[in-house]
Coordinates of C-alpha atoms in Angstrom, one line a residue:
M1 CA 6.9 8.0 -19.5
Q2 CA 5.8 6.5 -16.2
E3 CA 8.9 5.2 -14.1
K4 CA 8.8 1.8 -13.3
I5 CA 10.5 -0.7 -11.5
L6 CA 10.7 -4.3 -12.8
I7 CA 10.0 -7.2 -10.1
L8 CA 11.4 -10.6 -11.5
D9 CA 9.3 -13.5 -10.2
F10 CA 10.8 -16.8 -9.0
G11 CA 7.5 -18.3 -7.8
S12 CA 7.5 -16.9 -4.3
Q13 CA 4.1 -16.6 -2.2
Y14 CA 5.4 -13.1 -1.4
T15 CA 6.1 -11.6 -4.9
Q16 CA 2.8 -9.8 -5.1
L17 CA 3.4 -8.5 -1.7
I18 CA 6.6 -7.1 -2.7
A19 CA 4.5 -5.2 -5.8
R20 CA 2.0 -4.1 -3.1
R21 CA 5.0 -2.4 -0.9
V22 CA 6.7 -0.8 -4.0
R23 CA 3.2 0.8 -4.7
E24 CA 2.3 2.1 -1.3
L25 CA 5.5 4.3 -2.1
N26 CA 3.5 5.5 -5.0
I27 CA 5.9 4.2 -7.4
Y28 CA 4.9 2.2 -10.3
C29 CA 5.8 -1.7 -10.6
E30 CA 5.6 -4.8 -12.8
I31 CA 5.8 -8.3 -12.1
H32 CA 7.3 -10.5 -14.8
P33 CA 8.2 -14.2 -14.8
Y34 CA 12.2 -14.2 -14.5
N35 CA 12.7 -15.9 -17.8
K36 CA 10.5 -13.3 -19.8
I37 CA 12.2 -10.2 -19.0
P38 CA 10.3 -7.5 -21.2
E39 CA 12.5 -4.8 -23.0
L40 CA 14.4 -2.5 -21.1
T41 CA 13.4 0.9 -21.5
D42 CA 14.5 4.4 -20.4
N43 CA 12.2 4.6 -17.6
L44 CA 13.1 1.7 -16.0
K45 CA 14.6 2.8 -12.4
G46 CA 15.5 -0.4 -11.0
V47 CA 15.0 -4.1 -10.5
I48 CA 14.2 -6.8 -7.6
L49 CA 14.5 -10.3 -7.6
S50 CA 12.0 -12.2 -5.5
G51 CA 12.2 -15.1 -3.5
S52 CA 11.4 -18.8 -4.5
P53 CA 10.3 -22.5 -3.4
H54 CA 13.2 -23.5 -5.2
S55 CA 17.0 -23.8 -4.1
V56 CA 19.7 -22.4 -6.2
R57 CA 21.2 -25.8 -6.0
E58 CA 18.8 -27.5 -7.8
E59 CA 19.6 -28.9 -11.2
N60 CA 16.8 -26.9 -12.7
A61 CA 16.9 -23.7 -10.6
P62 CA 15.6 -20.8 -12.1
I63 CA 18.6 -18.6 -13.8
P64 CA 17.5 -15.2 -15.0
N65 CA 19.7 -13.6 -17.7
L66 CA 20.8 -10.4 -15.9
E67 CA 23.2 -9.3 -18.7
N68 CA 21.7 -6.3 -19.0
I69 CA 20.8 -5.5 -15.5
K70 CA 23.6 -6.7 -13.0
G71 CA 25.8 -3.6 -12.7
K72 CA 23.9 -1.5 -15.0
L73 CA 20.8 -0.8 -13.1
P74 CA 20.3 -0.7 -9.3
L75 CA 19.4 -4.2 -8.2
L76 CA 17.8 -5.7 -5.1
G77 CA 18.2 -9.5 -4.4
V78 CA 15.5 -11.0 -2.0
C79 CA 16.1 -14.2 -0.3
Y80 CA 16.7 -17.0 -3.3
G81 CA 17.6 -13.7 -5.7
A82 CA 20.2 -13.0 -2.9
Q83 CA 21.3 -16.4 -3.2
H84 CA 21.7 -16.7 -6.8
L85 CA 23.6 -13.3 -7.1
A86 CA 26.0 -14.9 -4.9
Y87 CA 25.9 -18.7 -6.2
K88 CA 25.8 -17.5 -9.9
F89 CA 29.3 -15.4 -9.4
G90 CA 31.3 -17.4 -7.6
G91 CA 29.9 -18.1 -4.0
E92 CA 29.0 -20.9 -2.2
V93 CA 25.4 -21.8 -1.1
L94 CA 24.8 -24.6 1.3
P95 CA 21.9 -26.3 3.3
S96 CA 21.6 -24.3 6.6
K97 CA 22.4 -26.2 9.4
I98 CA 19.8 -23.9 11.1
R99 CA 17.2 -23.3 9.2
E100 CA 15.2 -19.8 9.4
Y101 CA 11.6 -19.5 9.2
G102 CA 9.6 -16.9 10.7
R103 CA 10.8 -14.1 12.9
A104 CA 14.6 -13.4 13.7
N105 CA 16.5 -10.2 15.0
L106 CA 19.4 -8.6 13.0
S107 CA 22.3 -9.0 15.5
F108 CA 24.5 -6.6 13.2
V109 CA 23.7 -3.7 10.9
D110 CA 25.7 -1.5 8.9
D111 CA 23.4 1.4 9.4
S112 CA 26.0 3.8 7.5
H113 CA 25.1 1.9 4.3
P114 CA 22.5 3.7 2.0
L115 CA 20.2 0.6 1.8
L116 CA 20.2 0.2 5.5
K117 CA 19.7 3.5 6.5
G118 CA 17.3 3.8 9.9
V119 CA 17.2 0.5 10.2
P120 CA 18.2 -0.3 13.8
S121 CA 20.2 -3.4 15.0
G122 CA 17.9 -5.7 16.7
S123 CA 15.4 -5.1 13.8
Q124 CA 13.1 -8.1 13.8
V125 CA 12.9 -9.6 10.0
W126 CA 11.2 -12.3 8.6
M127 CA 12.8 -15.2 7.4
S128 CA 11.9 -18.2 5.2
H129 CA 14.7 -20.3 3.9
G130 CA 16.4 -23.6 3.8
D131 CA 19.7 -22.7 2.4
T132 CA 22.3 -20.1 3.7
I133 CA 25.1 -18.2 1.9
A134 CA 28.5 -20.0 3.1
K135 CA 30.8 -18.0 1.3
L136 CA 30.7 -14.5 -0.7
P137 CA 32.3 -14.2 -4.3
E138 CA 34.9 -11.7 -4.1
G139 CA 34.0 -7.8 -3.9
Y140 CA 30.5 -8.8 -1.9
K141 CA 30.6 -7.0 1.3
V142 CA 28.3 -7.9 4.2
I143 CA 26.2 -5.2 5.7
A144 CA 23.6 -7.4 8.2
S145 CA 23.7 -10.2 9.9
T146 CA 21.5 -12.4 12.5
H147 CA 22.5 -14.6 15.1
D148 CA 22.5 -17.7 13.0
V149 CA 22.7 -16.1 9.4
E150 CA 26.4 -14.3 9.2
C151 CA 25.3 -13.0 5.9
A152 CA 21.6 -11.8 6.0
G153 CA 22.7 -8.7 3.9
Y154 CA 25.1 -7.7 1.2
Y155 CA 26.4 -5.4 -1.3
I156 CA 28.5 -5.7 -4.2
E157 CA 31.6 -3.1 -4.6
N158 CA 31.4 -0.9 -7.5
E159 CA 28.0 -1.7 -8.3
D160 CA 24.2 -0.6 -7.3
T161 CA 23.6 -3.9 -6.6
Y162 CA 22.2 -5.2 -3.0
A163 CA 20.9 -8.4 -1.6
I164 CA 18.9 -9.3 1.8
Q165 CA 18.4 -13.0 2.9
F166 CA 15.1 -11.8 4.5
H167 CA 11.5 -10.7 3.3
P168 CA 11.2 -6.9 3.8
E169 CA 7.9 -7.1 2.1
V170 CA 6.3 -8.8 4.9
Y171 CA 4.2 -7.0 7.9
H172 CA 6.6 -9.1 10.4
S173 CA 9.8 -7.3 9.2
T174 CA 9.5 -4.3 11.1
D175 CA 11.9 -2.0 9.2
G176 CA 11.0 -3.5 5.9
A177 CA 9.2 -0.4 4.5
T178 CA 12.1 1.8 5.5
L179 CA 14.6 -0.7 3.7
L180 CA 12.5 -0.4 0.6
K181 CA 12.0 3.0 0.5
N182 CA 15.9 3.5 1.0
F183 CA 16.4 1.4 -2.4
L184 CA 13.5 2.6 -4.2
V185 CA 14.1 6.6 -3.5
D186 CA 17.8 6.9 -2.6
I187 CA 19.2 4.5 -4.6
C188 CA 16.7 4.1 -7.7
S189 CA 16.1 7.6 -7.6
C190 CA 12.0 7.1 -8.2
S191 CA 10.2 9.9 -7.7
Q192 CA 7.2 8.5 -6.1
D193 CA 4.8 10.3 -8.4
W194 CA 2.3 7.2 -9.2
T195 CA -0.8 8.2 -7.8
S196 CA -4.5 7.1 -8.6
A197 CA -4.7 10.3 -10.7
S198 CA -1.9 9.5 -12.6
F199 CA -3.0 6.2 -13.2
V200 CA -6.1 7.3 -14.7
E201 CA -4.3 9.7 -17.1
T202 CA -2.1 7.5 -18.4
T203 CA -4.2 4.6 -18.7
V204 CA -7.0 6.8 -20.7
A205 CA -4.1 7.8 -23.1
A206 CA -3.0 4.4 -23.3
L207 CA -6.5 3.3 -24.2
K208 CA -7.0 5.9 -26.7
E209 CA -3.8 4.8 -28.4
K210 CA -4.7 1.2 -28.1
L211 CA -8.3 1.4 -29.3
G212 CA -8.3 4.5 -31.5
N213 CA -12.1 4.4 -33.0
D214 CA -12.8 0.9 -32.3
K215 CA -15.9 -0.3 -31.0
V216 CA -15.8 -2.0 -27.4
V217 CA -18.3 -4.6 -25.7
L218 CA -18.2 -4.6 -22.1
G219 CA -19.9 -7.2 -19.6
L220 CA -20.9 -5.2 -16.6
S221 CA -21.6 -6.5 -13.3
G222 CA -22.6 -3.7 -11.1
G223 CA -19.7 -4.3 -8.9
V224 CA -16.7 -2.0 -8.3
D225 CA -14.2 -3.6 -10.9
S226 CA -16.2 -3.6 -14.1
T227 CA -17.7 -0.1 -13.2
V228 CA -14.4 1.5 -13.0
T229 CA -13.4 -0.2 -16.4
A230 CA -16.2 1.4 -17.8
V231 CA -15.6 4.7 -16.9
L232 CA -12.2 4.6 -17.6
L233 CA -13.0 3.6 -21.2
H234 CA -15.6 5.8 -21.7
K235 CA -13.3 8.6 -21.0
A236 CA -11.4 7.2 -23.5
I237 CA -13.7 6.4 -26.3
G238 CA -17.0 7.7 -25.2
A239 CA -20.0 6.5 -27.9
N240 CA -18.0 3.5 -29.2
L241 CA -18.3 1.9 -25.6
H242 CA -21.2 -0.5 -25.4
C243 CA -22.0 -2.0 -22.0
V244 CA -24.0 -5.4 -21.3
F245 CA -25.4 -6.6 -17.9
V246 CA -26.5 -10.1 -17.9
D247 CA -29.1 -11.4 -15.8
N248 CA -27.7 -14.7 -15.4
G249 CA -30.3 -15.8 -12.7
L250 CA -27.5 -15.8 -10.2
L251 CA -27.7 -12.5 -8.9
R252 CA -28.7 -11.1 -5.5
K253 CA -32.3 -10.3 -5.2
D254 CA -33.6 -7.4 -7.5
E255 CA -30.0 -6.9 -8.7
F256 CA -30.9 -6.8 -12.2
S257 CA -33.3 -3.9 -12.1
G258 CA -31.1 -2.1 -9.2
V259 CA -28.0 -2.1 -11.2
L260 CA -29.7 -0.6 -14.5
K261 CA -31.1 1.8 -12.3
Q262 CA -27.6 2.6 -10.9
Y263 CA -26.0 3.4 -14.3
E264 CA -28.6 5.7 -15.1
G265 CA -27.1 9.3 -15.1
M266 CA -23.8 8.1 -15.5
G267 CA -24.0 8.7 -19.4
L268 CA -22.9 5.1 -20.1
N269 CA -24.4 2.9 -23.0
V270 CA -25.9 0.0 -21.2
T271 CA -28.1 -3.0 -22.4
G272 CA -29.8 -5.3 -20.0
V273 CA -30.1 -9.0 -21.2
D274 CA -32.3 -11.6 -19.5
A275 CA -30.5 -14.7 -19.9
K276 CA -31.6 -16.8 -16.7
D277 CA -32.7 -19.7 -18.8
R278 CA -29.5 -20.3 -20.9
F279 CA -27.5 -20.3 -17.7
Y280 CA -29.8 -22.6 -15.9
N281 CA -30.0 -25.0 -18.6
D282 CA -26.1 -25.1 -18.7
L283 CA -25.8 -25.7 -15.3
A284 CA -28.3 -28.4 -14.7
G285 CA -27.1 -31.3 -12.9
L286 CA -23.4 -30.4 -12.5
S287 CA -22.2 -30.3 -8.8
D288 CA -18.7 -29.8 -9.4
P289 CA -17.1 -26.2 -8.7
E290 CA -15.0 -26.4 -11.5
K291 CA -17.3 -27.5 -13.8
K292 CA -19.9 -25.1 -12.6
R293 CA -17.4 -22.2 -13.1
K294 CA -16.3 -23.3 -16.8
A295 CA -20.1 -23.6 -17.7
I296 CA -21.2 -19.8 -16.4
G297 CA -17.8 -18.6 -18.3
K298 CA -18.7 -20.1 -21.4
A299 CA -22.2 -18.9 -21.1
F300 CA -21.2 -15.6 -20.8
I301 CA -18.7 -15.7 -23.7
D302 CA -21.8 -16.9 -25.9
V303 CA -24.0 -14.2 -24.4
F304 CA -21.2 -11.8 -25.0
D305 CA -20.8 -13.2 -28.6
E306 CA -24.5 -13.0 -29.4
E307 CA -24.5 -9.3 -28.5
S308 CA -21.3 -8.1 -29.9
N309 CA -22.9 -9.4 -33.2
K310 CA -25.6 -7.0 -32.9
I311 CA -23.0 -4.2 -32.7
E312 CA -21.7 -3.4 -36.1
D313 CA -17.8 -3.7 -36.0
V314 CA -17.1 -4.2 -32.7
V315 CA -13.7 -5.3 -32.3
W316 CA -12.9 -5.5 -28.3
L317 CA -14.4 -7.1 -25.1
A318 CA -13.6 -5.4 -22.3
Q319 CA -13.1 -7.2 -19.1
G320 CA -13.0 -6.0 -15.3
T321 CA -10.3 -8.6 -14.7
I322 CA -8.0 -7.7 -11.7
Y323 CA -4.8 -8.6 -10.1
P324 CA -5.8 -11.2 -7.8
D325 CA -8.0 -12.9 -10.5
V326 CA -4.9 -13.4 -12.6
I327 CA -2.7 -14.6 -9.9
E328 CA -5.1 -17.5 -8.9
S329 CA -5.8 -18.6 -12.1
V330 CA -2.6 -18.4 -14.1
S331 CA 1.3 -19.2 -12.7
A332 CA 3.0 -16.1 -12.1
T333 CA 6.1 -17.9 -13.3
G334 CA 4.7 -19.1 -16.5
G335 CA 5.6 -22.7 -15.3
P336 CA 3.5 -25.3 -13.7
S337 CA 1.6 -24.6 -10.9
A338 CA -1.6 -25.3 -9.0
T339 CA -4.8 -23.5 -10.3
I340 CA -6.6 -22.7 -6.9
K341 CA -9.7 -21.9 -9.2
S342 CA -11.0 -20.9 -12.7
H343 CA -12.1 -17.0 -13.0
H344 CA -14.7 -16.9 -15.7
N345 CA -13.1 -13.6 -17.0
V346 CA -9.4 -15.2 -17.3
G347 CA -7.9 -17.2 -19.7
G348 CA -8.8 -15.8 -22.9
L349 CA -11.8 -16.5 -25.9
P350 CA -12.7 -19.2 -28.1
D351 CA -11.1 -19.1 -31.6
Y352 CA -14.7 -18.5 -32.9
M353 CA -15.0 -15.3 -31.1
K354 CA -13.2 -12.8 -33.1
L355 CA -12.9 -10.1 -30.6
K356 CA -9.7 -8.9 -29.0
I357 CA -9.6 -8.5 -25.0
V358 CA -8.6 -5.2 -23.2
E359 CA -8.2 -5.2 -19.4
P360 CA -7.4 -2.1 -18.2
L361 CA -7.2 -3.0 -14.4
N362 CA -5.3 -6.3 -14.7
T363 CA -2.4 -4.9 -12.9
L364 CA -4.6 -3.7 -10.0
F365 CA -5.4 -4.9 -6.6
K366 CA -8.9 -4.3 -5.2
D367 CA -8.2 -1.5 -3.1
E368 CA -6.1 0.2 -6.1
V369 CA -9.3 0.2 -8.1
R370 CA -11.4 1.5 -5.3
R371 CA -8.9 4.5 -5.2
V372 CA -8.9 4.9 -8.8
G373 CA -12.7 5.0 -8.9
K374 CA -12.4 7.8 -6.2
A375 CA -10.0 9.8 -8.2
M376 CA -12.7 9.7 -10.9
G377 CA -15.5 10.7 -8.7
L378 CA -17.8 7.7 -8.4
S379 CA -19.9 7.7 -5.4
H380 CA -19.1 5.9 -1.9
D381 CA -22.0 3.5 -2.2
L382 CA -20.9 2.2 -5.4
L383 CA -17.2 2.2 -4.5
G384 CA -18.0 0.6 -1.0
R385 CA -19.9 -2.4 -2.5
H386 CA -18.7 -5.5 -1.4
P387 CA -17.2 -7.6 -4.2
F388 CA -19.5 -10.1 -5.7
P389 CA -18.0 -13.1 -7.6
G390 CA -18.5 -13.3 -11.4
P391 CA -20.4 -17.0 -11.0
G392 CA -22.3 -15.4 -8.5
L393 CA -24.6 -17.5 -6.2
A394 CA -23.7 -20.8 -8.2
I395 CA -20.6 -20.9 -6.1
R396 CA -22.6 -20.3 -2.8
I397 CA -24.9 -23.0 -3.8
L398 CA -22.9 -26.1 -3.0
G399 CA -24.2 -28.8 -5.4
D400 CA -26.2 -28.4 -8.4
I401 CA -28.2 -25.3 -9.2
T402 CA -31.8 -25.2 -9.2
P403 CA -34.1 -22.0 -9.6
E404 CA -35.5 -22.7 -6.1
K405 CA -32.2 -23.1 -4.4
V406 CA -31.2 -19.8 -5.9
A407 CA -34.6 -18.2 -4.8
I408 CA -34.1 -19.2 -1.4
L409 CA -30.1 -18.0 -1.1
Q410 CA -31.4 -14.7 -2.5
E411 CA -33.9 -14.2 0.4
V412 CA -31.0 -15.5 3.0
D413 CA -28.6 -13.3 1.6
H414 CA -31.0 -10.0 1.1
V415 CA -31.7 -10.6 4.8
F416 CA -27.9 -10.8 5.9
I417 CA -26.6 -7.9 3.8
Q418 CA -29.6 -5.6 4.8
G419 CA -29.1 -6.4 8.4
L420 CA -25.4 -5.4 7.9
K421 CA -26.3 -2.0 6.7
D422 CA -29.1 -1.5 8.9
H423 CA -27.0 -2.1 12.1
G424 CA -23.7 0.0 10.6
L425 CA -21.5 -3.0 10.0
Y426 CA -21.3 -3.1 6.3
D427 CA -18.4 -0.6 5.8
D428 CA -16.5 -2.8 8.7
V429 CA -16.7 -5.9 6.0
W430 CA -14.7 -6.3 3.0
Q431 CA -17.1 -9.0 1.7
A432 CA -20.1 -11.0 3.1
G433 CA -22.6 -13.6 1.8
A434 CA -24.5 -16.7 2.5
M435 CA -23.7 -20.2 1.2
L436 CA -26.6 -22.9 0.9
L437 CA -25.3 -26.2 2.2
P438 CA -26.4 -29.3 0.4
V439 CA -27.4 -30.6 3.9
Q440 CA -30.6 -30.9 6.0
S441 CA -31.3 -30.6 9.7
V442 CA -34.0 -31.3 12.1
G443 CA -35.6 -28.5 13.7
V444 CA -38.7 -27.6 15.6
M445 CA -41.4 -24.5 14.8
G446 CA -44.0 -24.7 17.1
D447 CA -45.0 -28.0 17.8
E448 CA -43.8 -29.4 14.5
R449 CA -40.7 -31.2 13.5
T450 CA -38.9 -29.7 10.3
Y451 CA -36.2 -31.2 8.1
E452 CA -35.0 -28.0 6.3
R453 CA -32.1 -26.4 4.7
V454 CA -28.6 -25.1 6.7
V455 CA -27.3 -21.9 5.2
A456 CA -23.7 -20.6 6.5
L457 CA -22.9 -16.9 6.7
R458 CA -19.5 -15.5 5.7
A459 CA -17.9 -12.0 6.4
V460 CA -14.1 -11.4 6.1
E461 CA -11.9 -8.4 6.4
S462 CA -9.0 -7.8 3.9
V463 CA -7.2 -5.6 2.0
D464 CA -6.9 -7.0 -1.6
G465 CA -8.4 -10.5 -1.3
M466 CA -5.1 -12.4 -1.4
T467 CA -5.7 -12.9 2.4
A468 CA -8.4 -12.6 4.6
D469 CA -9.5 -13.1 8.0
W470 CA -13.1 -13.7 9.5
V471 CA -14.9 -10.7 11.1
H472 CA -16.1 -10.9 14.5
L473 CA -19.7 -9.6 14.3
P474 CA -21.3 -9.0 17.5
Y475 CA -23.2 -12.1 18.9
E476 CA -26.3 -10.0 19.4
F477 CA -26.5 -9.1 15.7
L478 CA -25.4 -12.9 14.3
A479 CA -28.4 -14.0 16.9
K480 CA -30.9 -11.4 15.2
V481 CA -30.0 -12.1 11.8
S482 CA -30.2 -15.7 12.1
N483 CA -33.5 -15.5 13.8
D484 CA -34.8 -13.0 10.9
I485 CA -33.7 -15.7 8.2
I486 CA -35.3 -18.7 9.9
N487 CA -38.6 -16.7 10.2
K488 CA -38.7 -15.0 6.9
V489 CA -36.9 -17.8 4.7
K490 CA -39.3 -20.8 3.9
G491 CA -37.2 -23.8 3.8
V492 CA -34.4 -22.8 6.2
N493 CA -33.9 -23.9 9.7
R494 CA -30.4 -23.7 10.8
V495 CA -27.8 -20.8 10.4
V496 CA -24.0 -21.2 10.7
Y497 CA -21.1 -18.8 10.8
D498 CA -17.9 -19.3 8.8
I499 CA -14.7 -18.8 11.0
S500 CA -12.2 -19.7 8.5
S501 CA -9.4 -17.6 7.3
K502 CA -7.8 -17.4 3.9
P503 CA -5.5 -19.1 3.9
P504 CA -6.2 -22.0 4.2
A505 CA -9.7 -21.6 3.1
T506 CA -10.8 -19.4 0.1
I507 CA -13.3 -16.7 0.9
E508 CA -16.0 -18.6 -1.5
W509 CA -16.9 -22.1 -0.6
E510 CA -16.1 -23.1 -4.4

């Protein structure tokens, strides 16, 4: 059974980053809400308590049940987790007189302690807290301090319980990876054997057990996520997998025929469905981004329902949902949180659709999905394809959707993407696309005045889509692409370039 680290989430913005750092050490981990602790199995090697936007002094502060964890398994509290372990068991936590947010330096480090082996005095750490531990319970020993925070790290005598006030998971904690490795490898005794190949092996085995001889229908998009999902399922159930590729009228130029051709020779059973008119009708008159996303999600489900009814005895609907989709759509703690945007493939199915859902990739980040695909021998061209949103061009056309607008944006997008490829820039970009803005601008072509559409180009660099920065494309390239778009795409007379990062902006405009 695969070794596992459990991360209990108290709602911190950094919780998913803890998971990434653990996995970078080839150690499998799962995030679960603090109040929904899963069954503790023999393969569980240790537990990490995340940070939180809450204070342990709040009346309704999140309190986990650690009865079967603390003192029985290696435990690491981070920020809120550290304060909870002190406060809950007899210590004192007070508002900080000097609040620490951002960079700080460890002024004292007990580097003889196993948790801090290789972490030097003066090491930079990242703080994000308004409370401080004023008094530790009996048996708790300080092992790290900063100039302003005496208790920046501690352990409990006669227990494998440790806590730190700072965030080792963020890049700005320069020795954070060392600390996490000390905890996970030296203290938890993790063997670091979770690799892409092992994920394939265990996932295929789990799918075989879960699905048996059941038939599965999968919506393919041509992208990395759904393709890797398809290949995993094909390895598990072979001909019982039925793939459907839907032309929703919102794909890139020539994408429907291109994707179908791409799957030739892969051994997948793929059916192409032309549903453009259905999607255009359902989107008619809708301008609000959430309404458009929900309309597209409903139409997708309706199409899959119809197609699944053509397959005798189909039981499951497979989806290429990945972790960032889940994070942005659902609160990680199971409590109230702001939904950034709805994802068409997250949130379950309506009651009338009797298919069960299988999502083999819903614990992976995008870069992990690519590594899994590489381990299964998928081509570089396929794995290197930029992410493309499920709702397609509908969320790159601001305002209502019409076939005319889609046709314009398809041409603009084609010029931009092909330009990136022709100039050797495509692989330097994580995701790129064009947005059709709901404004027109005055221009001049020849001696004539024009009043035509404005498009925005966007290219970002990222690792997993959780954060992103805009790409500094060469001015000469942007000038050429702008000129090509205006000259080749009728109806566009102005091109702008988006230099917003995520956060505060999202990668897509809607």
